[in-house]
């Protein structure tokens, strides 16, 4: 059955040897059906900046698979994260892939959905803001164009290692900030708010002056093994397991899913 919204975020893929990378390829070919909308809510890649050949080569199969989804009439909405941005030129020849640098407002069967990675919500996350400043703001499009890919890869990889990609423990204050932000958006009329970035799996229902809305966050798929599905007639987003498709990326040591 097609026509669903399928959403992932925070996979932080590091390359073709990553079991999650293989899993995502299988997921795209087997689970995403004709007519589905595939929404990526940032940090699909652990590092992908601009159209540098070092990244294009590293993630070649995933890029090709995303482009191929157009053949089965799947629209792809790619909301950039803080580890993957300036991607617009990568998909220039794939009109079914649309890139959003901040957020996506989407209407699905009369319901309003806000998708955003969420990295701008916590203005007091100094460590992260430094990462963002260093990578996203300082590395402007102009610098990106002239700097060698290998240099960006080296700097970016070490910054990425120092940020959430390799230290995925969620911060309670961030979790609260994200919930507050989602509630605020629901009070403005959104029916669903989909965020990533916090690496904290969340599924909350808010009711503000008789208007109900759901906030969802898939957390950190390496740990929580979830993706999201919203069908046309379902009242809420459902958390589905990667298990059917993906055996290798769950190990016995990271099975805690109580949060
Ligand atoms: Mn992030």
PDB file of C-alpha atoms and ligand atoms in Angstrom:
ATOM      1  CA  UNK A   1       0.000   0.000   0.000  1.00  0.00           C
ATOM      2  CA  UNK A   2       1.369   3.385  -0.975  1.00  0.00           C
ATOM      3  CA  UNK A   3       0.333   6.918  -0.227  1.00  0.00           C
ATOM      4  CA  UNK A   4       1.752   6.972   3.266  1.00  0.00           C
ATOM      5  CA  UNK A   5       4.183   9.332   4.893  1.00  0.00           C
ATOM      6  CA  UNK A   6       7.329   7.466   5.891  1.00  0.00           C
ATOM      7  CA  UNK A   7       9.797   9.438   7.969  1.00  0.00           C
ATOM      8  CA  UNK A   8      13.315   8.839   9.257  1.00  0.00           C
ATOM      9  CA  UNK A   9      15.952  10.992  10.917  1.00  0.00           C
ATOM     10  CA  UNK A  10      19.277  10.861  12.746  1.00  0.00           C
ATOM     11  CA  UNK A  11      20.649   7.758  11.069  1.00  0.00           C
ATOM     12  CA  UNK A  12      24.101   9.404  11.032  1.00  0.00           C
ATOM     13  CA  UNK A  13      25.308   7.052   8.303  1.00  0.00           C
ATOM     14  CA  UNK A  14      29.058   6.946   8.127  1.00  0.00           C
ATOM     15  CA  UNK A  15      29.705   4.978   4.962  1.00  0.00           C
ATOM     16  CA  UNK A  16      29.111   1.826   2.912  1.00  0.00           C
ATOM     17  CA  UNK A  17      30.499  -0.431   5.678  1.00  0.00           C
ATOM     18  CA  UNK A  18      27.911   0.860   8.122  1.00  0.00           C
ATOM     19  CA  UNK A  19      25.249  -1.847   8.621  1.00  0.00           C
ATOM     20  CA  UNK A  20      22.668   0.926   8.846  1.00  0.00           C
ATOM     21  CA  UNK A  21      23.704   2.121   5.397  1.00  0.00           C
ATOM     22  CA  UNK A  22      23.022  -1.352   3.964  1.00  0.00           C
ATOM     23  CA  UNK A  23      19.771  -1.487   5.936  1.00  0.00           C
ATOM     24  CA  UNK A  24      18.582   1.830   4.560  1.00  0.00           C
ATOM     25  CA  UNK A  25      19.234   0.653   1.000  1.00  0.00           C
ATOM     26  CA  UNK A  26      17.112  -2.434   1.619  1.00  0.00           C
ATOM     27  CA  UNK A  27      14.489  -0.318   3.360  1.00  0.00           C
ATOM     28  CA  UNK A  28      14.187   2.040   0.400  1.00  0.00           C
ATOM     29  CA  UNK A  29      13.858  -0.733  -2.132  1.00  0.00           C
ATOM     30  CA  UNK A  30      11.558  -3.034  -0.132  1.00  0.00           C
ATOM     31  CA  UNK A  31       9.496  -0.934   2.256  1.00  0.00           C
ATOM     32  CA  UNK A  32       8.893   2.317   0.423  1.00  0.00           C
ATOM     33  CA  UNK A  33       6.064   1.816  -2.013  1.00  0.00           C
ATOM     34  CA  UNK A  34       4.781   3.653  -5.009  1.00  0.00           C
ATOM     35  CA  UNK A  35       2.921   6.789  -3.983  1.00  0.00           C
ATOM     36  CA  UNK A  36       4.607   7.093  -0.573  1.00  0.00           C
ATOM     37  CA  UNK A  37       6.161  10.340   0.623  1.00  0.00           C
ATOM     38  CA  UNK A  38       9.594   9.775   2.135  1.00  0.00           C
ATOM     39  CA  UNK A  39      10.478  12.521   4.608  1.00  0.00           C
ATOM     40  CA  UNK A  40      14.046  12.719   5.907  1.00  0.00           C
ATOM     41  CA  UNK A  41      14.214  14.917   8.987  1.00  0.00           C
ATOM     42  CA  UNK A  42      17.948  15.614   8.993  1.00  0.00           C
ATOM     43  CA  UNK A  43      21.226  13.944   9.903  1.00  0.00           C
ATOM     44  CA  UNK A  44      20.710  11.101   7.485  1.00  0.00           C
ATOM     45  CA  UNK A  45      24.453  11.309   6.959  1.00  0.00           C
ATOM     46  CA  UNK A  46      26.994  11.781   9.690  1.00  0.00           C
ATOM     47  CA  UNK A  47      28.746  14.275   7.447  1.00  0.00           C
ATOM     48  CA  UNK A  48      27.675  15.593   4.074  1.00  0.00           C
ATOM     49  CA  UNK A  49      28.387  19.194   3.233  1.00  0.00           C
ATOM     50  CA  UNK A  50      27.866  20.651  -0.211  1.00  0.00           C
ATOM     51  CA  UNK A  51      28.565  18.622  -3.331  1.00  0.00           C
ATOM     52  CA  UNK A  52      32.116  17.544  -2.566  1.00  0.00           C
ATOM     53  CA  UNK A  53      33.132  14.389  -4.394  1.00  0.00           C
ATOM     54  CA  UNK A  54      34.459  12.816  -1.183  1.00  0.00           C
ATOM     55  CA  UNK A  55      30.889  12.700   0.179  1.00  0.00           C
ATOM     56  CA  UNK A  56      29.245  11.945  -3.159  1.00  0.00           C
ATOM     57  CA  UNK A  57      31.496   8.879  -3.463  1.00  0.00           C
ATOM     58  CA  UNK A  58      31.080   7.765   0.136  1.00  0.00           C
ATOM     59  CA  UNK A  59      27.303   7.878  -0.049  1.00  0.00           C
ATOM     60  CA  UNK A  60      26.937   7.042  -3.728  1.00  0.00           C
ATOM     61  CA  UNK A  61      24.537   4.109  -3.364  1.00  0.00           C
ATOM     62  CA  UNK A  62      22.218   5.953  -1.007  1.00  0.00           C
ATOM     63  CA  UNK A  63      22.141   8.987  -3.300  1.00  0.00           C
ATOM     64  CA  UNK A  64      21.377   6.752  -6.281  1.00  0.00           C
ATOM     65  CA  UNK A  65      18.649   4.948  -4.342  1.00  0.00           C
ATOM     66  CA  UNK A  66      17.061   8.285  -3.373  1.00  0.00           C
ATOM     67  CA  UNK A  67      17.147   9.350  -7.023  1.00  0.00           C
ATOM     68  CA  UNK A  68      15.668   6.008  -8.081  1.00  0.00           C
ATOM     69  CA  UNK A  69      12.654   6.457  -5.802  1.00  0.00           C
ATOM     70  CA  UNK A  70      11.335   8.875  -8.437  1.00  0.00           C
ATOM     71  CA  UNK A  71      10.854   5.923 -10.795  1.00  0.00           C
ATOM     72  CA  UNK A  72       8.271   4.418  -8.489  1.00  0.00           C
ATOM     73  CA  UNK A  73       6.513   7.712  -7.975  1.00  0.00           C
ATOM     74  CA  UNK A  74       7.838   8.416  -4.490  1.00  0.00           C
ATOM     75  CA  UNK A  75       8.336  12.039  -3.472  1.00  0.00           C
ATOM     76  CA  UNK A  76      11.310  12.697  -1.222  1.00  0.00           C
ATOM     77  CA  UNK A  77      11.396  15.631   1.182  1.00  0.00           C
ATOM     78  CA  UNK A  78      14.842  16.179   2.638  1.00  0.00           C
ATOM     79  CA  UNK A  79      14.984  18.554   5.581  1.00  0.00           C
ATOM     80  CA  UNK A  80      18.625  19.236   6.262  1.00  0.00           C
ATOM     81  CA  UNK A  81      20.161  18.620   9.668  1.00  0.00           C
ATOM     82  CA  UNK A  82      23.285  19.969  11.262  1.00  0.00           C
ATOM     83  CA  UNK A  83      25.413  17.162   9.853  1.00  0.00           C
ATOM     84  CA  UNK A  84      24.093  17.335   6.294  1.00  0.00           C
ATOM     85  CA  UNK A  85      23.462  20.611   4.529  1.00  0.00           C
ATOM     86  CA  UNK A  86      23.998  22.630   1.362  1.00  0.00           C
ATOM     87  CA  UNK A  87      22.709  19.586  -0.488  1.00  0.00           C
ATOM     88  CA  UNK A  88      20.600  21.383  -3.080  1.00  0.00           C
ATOM     89  CA  UNK A  89      22.999  20.800  -5.977  1.00  0.00           C
ATOM     90  CA  UNK A  90      23.224  17.053  -5.279  1.00  0.00           C
ATOM     91  CA  UNK A  91      19.651  16.495  -6.393  1.00  0.00           C
ATOM     92  CA  UNK A  92      19.487  19.079  -9.181  1.00  0.00           C
ATOM     93  CA  UNK A  93      18.467  16.459 -11.722  1.00  0.00           C
ATOM     94  CA  UNK A  94      16.024  14.661  -9.451  1.00  0.00           C
ATOM     95  CA  UNK A  95      12.934  16.882  -9.220  1.00  0.00           C
ATOM     96  CA  UNK A  96      11.130  14.388  -6.951  1.00  0.00           C
ATOM     97  CA  UNK A  97      13.712  15.175  -4.223  1.00  0.00           C
ATOM     98  CA  UNK A  98      13.105  18.514  -2.571  1.00  0.00           C
ATOM     99  CA  UNK A  99      15.542  20.035  -0.110  1.00  0.00           C
ATOM    100  CA  UNK A 100      14.566  22.253   2.820  1.00  0.00           C
ATOM    101  CA  UNK A 101      17.217  23.946   4.888  1.00  0.00           C
ATOM    102  CA  UNK A 102      15.031  24.638   7.950  1.00  0.00           C
ATOM    103  CA  UNK A 103      11.595  23.106   8.070  1.00  0.00           C
ATOM    104  CA  UNK A 104       8.772  21.748   5.962  1.00  0.00           C
ATOM    105  CA  UNK A 105       5.133  22.655   6.371  1.00  0.00           C
ATOM    106  CA  UNK A 106       3.154  19.839   4.835  1.00  0.00           C
ATOM    107  CA  UNK A 107      -0.564  19.225   4.474  1.00  0.00           C
ATOM    108  CA  UNK A 108      -1.679  15.625   4.312  1.00  0.00           C
ATOM    109  CA  UNK A 109      -5.345  14.754   4.022  1.00  0.00           C
ATOM    110  CA  UNK A 110      -6.376  18.030   5.610  1.00  0.00           C
ATOM    111  CA  UNK A 111      -3.862  17.730   8.463  1.00  0.00           C
ATOM    112  CA  UNK A 112      -1.043  20.148   9.075  1.00  0.00           C
ATOM    113  CA  UNK A 113       2.371  18.697   9.767  1.00  0.00           C
ATOM    114  CA  UNK A 114       5.548  20.504  10.759  1.00  0.00           C
ATOM    115  CA  UNK A 115       8.800  18.692  10.035  1.00  0.00           C
ATOM    116  CA  UNK A 116      12.026  20.172  11.337  1.00  0.00           C
ATOM    117  CA  UNK A 117      15.338  18.702  12.437  1.00  0.00           C
ATOM    118  CA  UNK A 118      15.168  20.857  15.561  1.00  0.00           C
ATOM    119  CA  UNK A 119      18.768  21.959  15.849  1.00  0.00           C
ATOM    120  CA  UNK A 120      17.796  25.616  16.225  1.00  0.00           C
ATOM    121  CA  UNK A 121      15.422  25.065  19.118  1.00  0.00           C
ATOM    122  CA  UNK A 122      18.035  24.980  21.827  1.00  0.00           C
ATOM    123  CA  UNK A 123      19.814  28.312  21.591  1.00  0.00           C
ATOM    124  CA  UNK A 124      21.672  27.598  24.839  1.00  0.00           C
ATOM    125  CA  UNK A 125      23.312  24.418  23.648  1.00  0.00           C
ATOM    126  CA  UNK A 126      26.703  26.100  23.445  1.00  0.00           C
ATOM    127  CA  UNK A 127      28.669  23.058  22.418  1.00  0.00           C
ATOM    128  CA  UNK A 128      26.312  22.454  19.611  1.00  0.00           C
ATOM    129  CA  UNK A 129      26.012  26.100  18.618  1.00  0.00           C
ATOM    130  CA  UNK A 130      29.771  26.153  18.322  1.00  0.00           C
ATOM    131  CA  UNK A 131      29.587  23.151  16.011  1.00  0.00           C
ATOM    132  CA  UNK A 132      26.887  24.862  14.022  1.00  0.00           C
ATOM    133  CA  UNK A 133      28.794  28.125  13.895  1.00  0.00           C
ATOM    134  CA  UNK A 134      31.958  26.367  12.831  1.00  0.00           C
ATOM    135  CA  UNK A 135      30.438  24.180  10.220  1.00  0.00           C
ATOM    136  CA  UNK A 136      27.244  25.682   8.957  1.00  0.00           C
ATOM    137  CA  UNK A 137      27.777  29.421   9.241  1.00  0.00           C
ATOM    138  CA  UNK A 138      31.491  29.817   8.898  1.00  0.00           C
ATOM    139  CA  UNK A 139      31.684  27.351   6.068  1.00  0.00           C
ATOM    140  CA  UNK A 140      29.590  29.493   3.783  1.00  0.00           C
ATOM    141  CA  UNK A 141      28.662  28.403   0.309  1.00  0.00           C
ATOM    142  CA  UNK A 142      31.567  30.436  -1.065  1.00  0.00           C
ATOM    143  CA  UNK A 143      34.207  28.807   1.113  1.00  0.00           C
ATOM    144  CA  UNK A 144      32.650  25.433   0.357  1.00  0.00           C
ATOM    145  CA  UNK A 145      33.102  25.946  -3.337  1.00  0.00           C
ATOM    146  CA  UNK A 146      36.825  26.612  -3.113  1.00  0.00           C
ATOM    147  CA  UNK A 147      37.862  24.374  -0.215  1.00  0.00           C
ATOM    148  CA  UNK A 148      39.004  20.846  -1.102  1.00  0.00           C
ATOM    149  CA  UNK A 149      36.567  18.141  -0.100  1.00  0.00           C
ATOM    150  CA  UNK A 150      39.232  16.251   1.805  1.00  0.00           C
ATOM    151  CA  UNK A 151      39.822  19.267   4.047  1.00  0.00           C
ATOM    152  CA  UNK A 152      36.111  19.697   4.783  1.00  0.00           C
ATOM    153  CA  UNK A 153      35.887  15.976   5.441  1.00  0.00           C
ATOM    154  CA  UNK A 154      38.781  16.113   7.912  1.00  0.00           C
ATOM    155  CA  UNK A 155      37.533  19.150   9.811  1.00  0.00           C
ATOM    156  CA  UNK A 156      33.899  18.071   9.664  1.00  0.00           C
ATOM    157  CA  UNK A 157      34.581  14.503  10.757  1.00  0.00           C
ATOM    158  CA  UNK A 158      36.436  15.597  13.857  1.00  0.00           C
ATOM    159  CA  UNK A 159      33.720  18.130  14.703  1.00  0.00           C
ATOM    160  CA  UNK A 160      31.094  15.497  14.080  1.00  0.00           C
ATOM    161  CA  UNK A 161      32.852  13.074  16.398  1.00  0.00           C
ATOM    162  CA  UNK A 162      32.840  15.755  19.079  1.00  0.00           C
ATOM    163  CA  UNK A 163      29.104  16.309  18.694  1.00  0.00           C
ATOM    164  CA  UNK A 164      26.047  14.113  18.964  1.00  0.00           C
ATOM    165  CA  UNK A 165      26.924  11.707  16.195  1.00  0.00           C
ATOM    166  CA  UNK A 166      29.205   9.764  18.503  1.00  0.00           C
ATOM    167  CA  UNK A 167      27.823  10.916  21.852  1.00  0.00           C
ATOM    168  CA  UNK A 168      24.182  10.204  21.410  1.00  0.00           C
ATOM    169  CA  UNK A 169      23.019  10.566  24.996  1.00  0.00           C
ATOM    170  CA  UNK A 170      20.034  12.892  25.161  1.00  0.00           C
ATOM    171  CA  UNK A 171      19.955  15.858  27.483  1.00  0.00           C
ATOM    172  CA  UNK A 172      16.871  16.247  29.702  1.00  0.00           C
ATOM    173  CA  UNK A 173      16.685  19.989  29.197  1.00  0.00           C
ATOM    174  CA  UNK A 174      16.758  19.571  25.450  1.00  0.00           C
ATOM    175  CA  UNK A 175      13.989  16.986  25.648  1.00  0.00           C
ATOM    176  CA  UNK A 176      11.869  19.480  27.596  1.00  0.00           C
ATOM    177  CA  UNK A 177      12.646  22.319  25.205  1.00  0.00           C
ATOM    178  CA  UNK A 178      11.624  20.170  22.243  1.00  0.00           C
ATOM    179  CA  UNK A 179       8.351  19.225  23.918  1.00  0.00           C
ATOM    180  CA  UNK A 180       7.616  22.858  24.706  1.00  0.00           C
ATOM    181  CA  UNK A 181       8.409  23.851  21.162  1.00  0.00           C
ATOM    182  CA  UNK A 182       6.148  21.122  19.769  1.00  0.00           C
ATOM    183  CA  UNK A 183       3.324  22.129  22.110  1.00  0.00           C
ATOM    184  CA  UNK A 184       3.678  25.729  20.988  1.00  0.00           C
ATOM    185  CA  UNK A 185       3.405  24.689  17.339  1.00  0.00           C
ATOM    186  CA  UNK A 186       0.345  22.584  18.127  1.00  0.00           C
ATOM    187  CA  UNK A 187      -1.232  25.581  19.857  1.00  0.00           C
ATOM    188  CA  UNK A 188      -0.679  27.478  16.609  1.00  0.00           C
ATOM    189  CA  UNK A 189      -2.734  24.900  14.741  1.00  0.00           C
ATOM    190  CA  UNK A 190      -0.411  22.064  13.768  1.00  0.00           C
ATOM    191  CA  UNK A 191      -1.814  18.549  14.037  1.00  0.00           C
ATOM    192  CA  UNK A 192       1.602  16.904  14.022  1.00  0.00           C
ATOM    193  CA  UNK A 193       5.120  18.053  14.855  1.00  0.00           C
ATOM    194  CA  UNK A 194       7.983  15.797  13.767  1.00  0.00           C
ATOM    195  CA  UNK A 195      11.435  16.610  15.134  1.00  0.00           C
ATOM    196  CA  UNK A 196      14.817  14.876  15.307  1.00  0.00           C
ATOM    197  CA  UNK A 197      18.203  15.897  16.653  1.00  0.00           C
ATOM    198  CA  UNK A 198      17.627  15.252  20.381  1.00  0.00           C
ATOM    199  CA  UNK A 199      18.199  11.483  19.956  1.00  0.00           C
ATOM    200  CA  UNK A 200      15.430  11.032  22.484  1.00  0.00           C
ATOM    201  CA  UNK A 201      12.485   8.957  21.319  1.00  0.00           C
ATOM    202  CA  UNK A 202       9.296  10.824  22.063  1.00  0.00           C
ATOM    203  CA  UNK A 203       5.596  10.362  21.372  1.00  0.00           C
ATOM    204  CA  UNK A 204       3.415  12.950  23.077  1.00  0.00           C
ATOM    205  CA  UNK A 205      -0.108  14.168  22.674  1.00  0.00           C
ATOM    206  CA  UNK A 206      -0.998  17.734  23.513  1.00  0.00           C
ATOM    207  CA  UNK A 207      -4.400  19.307  23.752  1.00  0.00           C
ATOM    208  CA  UNK A 208      -4.488  23.091  23.613  1.00  0.00           C
ATOM    209  CA  UNK A 209      -7.901  24.740  23.767  1.00  0.00           C
ATOM    210  CA  UNK A 210      -9.637  21.700  22.286  1.00  0.00           C
ATOM    211  CA  UNK A 211      -7.085  21.330  19.517  1.00  0.00           C
ATOM    212  CA  UNK A 212      -5.205  18.049  19.700  1.00  0.00           C
ATOM    213  CA  UNK A 213      -1.794  17.379  18.266  1.00  0.00           C
ATOM    214  CA  UNK A 214       0.945  14.791  18.358  1.00  0.00           C
ATOM    215  CA  UNK A 215       4.682  15.361  18.769  1.00  0.00           C
ATOM    216  CA  UNK A 216       6.945  12.570  17.551  1.00  0.00           C
ATOM    217  CA  UNK A 217      10.696  12.058  17.503  1.00  0.00           C
ATOM    218  CA  UNK A 218      12.282   8.776  16.343  1.00  0.00           C
ATOM    219  CA  UNK A 219      15.204   9.294  18.690  1.00  0.00           C
ATOM    220  CA  UNK A 220      18.394   7.562  17.653  1.00  0.00           C
ATOM    221  CA  UNK A 221      17.631   4.708  15.259  1.00  0.00           C
ATOM    222  CA  UNK A 222      20.842   2.847  16.105  1.00  0.00           C
ATOM    223  CA  UNK A 223      19.455   2.521  19.599  1.00  0.00           C
ATOM    224  CA  UNK A 224      15.673   2.727  19.229  1.00  0.00           C
ATOM    225  CA  UNK A 225      15.281   1.027  15.803  1.00  0.00           C
ATOM    226  CA  UNK A 226      12.234   3.043  14.802  1.00  0.00           C
ATOM    227  CA  UNK A 227      10.847   4.890  11.854  1.00  0.00           C
ATOM    228  CA  UNK A 228       7.531   6.696  11.429  1.00  0.00           C
ATOM    229  CA  UNK A 229       4.473   6.008   9.345  1.00  0.00           C
ATOM    230  CA  UNK A 230       1.328   8.059   8.849  1.00  0.00           C
ATOM    231  CA  UNK A 231      -1.361   6.652   6.627  1.00  0.00           C
ATOM    232  CA  UNK A 232      -4.160   8.737   5.144  1.00  0.00           C
ATOM    233  CA  UNK A 233      -6.795   7.420   7.527  1.00  0.00           C
ATOM    234  CA  UNK A 234      -4.725   6.861  10.700  1.00  0.00           C
ATOM    235  CA  UNK A 235      -5.285   9.359  13.495  1.00  0.00           C
ATOM    236  CA  UNK A 236      -1.635   9.394  14.583  1.00  0.00           C
ATOM    237  CA  UNK A 237       1.915   8.672  13.486  1.00  0.00           C
ATOM    238  CA  UNK A 238       2.910   5.111  14.235  1.00  0.00           C
ATOM    239  CA  UNK A 239       6.384   4.037  15.364  1.00  0.00           C
ATOM    240  CA  UNK A 240       7.411   1.013  13.334  1.00  0.00           C
ATOM    241  CA  UNK A 241      10.343  -1.299  13.907  1.00  0.00           C
ATOM    242  CA  UNK A 242      13.185  -1.720  11.498  1.00  0.00           C
ATOM    243  CA  UNK A 243      13.388  -5.332  12.704  1.00  0.00           C
ATOM    244  CA  UNK A 244      11.634  -6.875   9.722  1.00  0.00           C
ATOM    245  CA  UNK A 245      14.145  -5.398   7.358  1.00  0.00           C
ATOM    246  CA  UNK A 246      17.101  -4.930   9.575  1.00  0.00           C
ATOM    247  CA  UNK A 247      18.781  -7.500  11.701  1.00  0.00           C
ATOM    248  CA  UNK A 248      22.378  -6.275  11.826  1.00  0.00           C
ATOM    249  CA  UNK A 249      21.804  -2.904  13.330  1.00  0.00           C
ATOM    250  CA  UNK A 250      20.419  -4.029  16.626  1.00  0.00           C
ATOM    251  CA  UNK A 251      22.856  -5.583  19.038  1.00  0.00           C
ATOM    252  CA  UNK A 252      22.025  -6.999  22.436  1.00  0.00           C
ATOM    253  CA  UNK A 253      23.945  -4.214  24.181  1.00  0.00           C
ATOM    254  CA  UNK A 254      21.654  -1.415  23.020  1.00  0.00           C
ATOM    255  CA  UNK A 255      18.267  -2.932  23.429  1.00  0.00           C
ATOM    256  CA  UNK A 256      16.883  -0.498  26.010  1.00  0.00           C
ATOM    257  CA  UNK A 257      13.851   1.176  24.542  1.00  0.00           C
ATOM    258  CA  UNK A 258      12.066   2.263  27.685  1.00  0.00           C
ATOM    259  CA  UNK A 259      12.679   5.962  27.091  1.00  0.00           C
TER     260      UNK A 259
HETATM  261 MN1  LIG B   1      21.287  16.759  14.622  1.00  0.00          MN
END
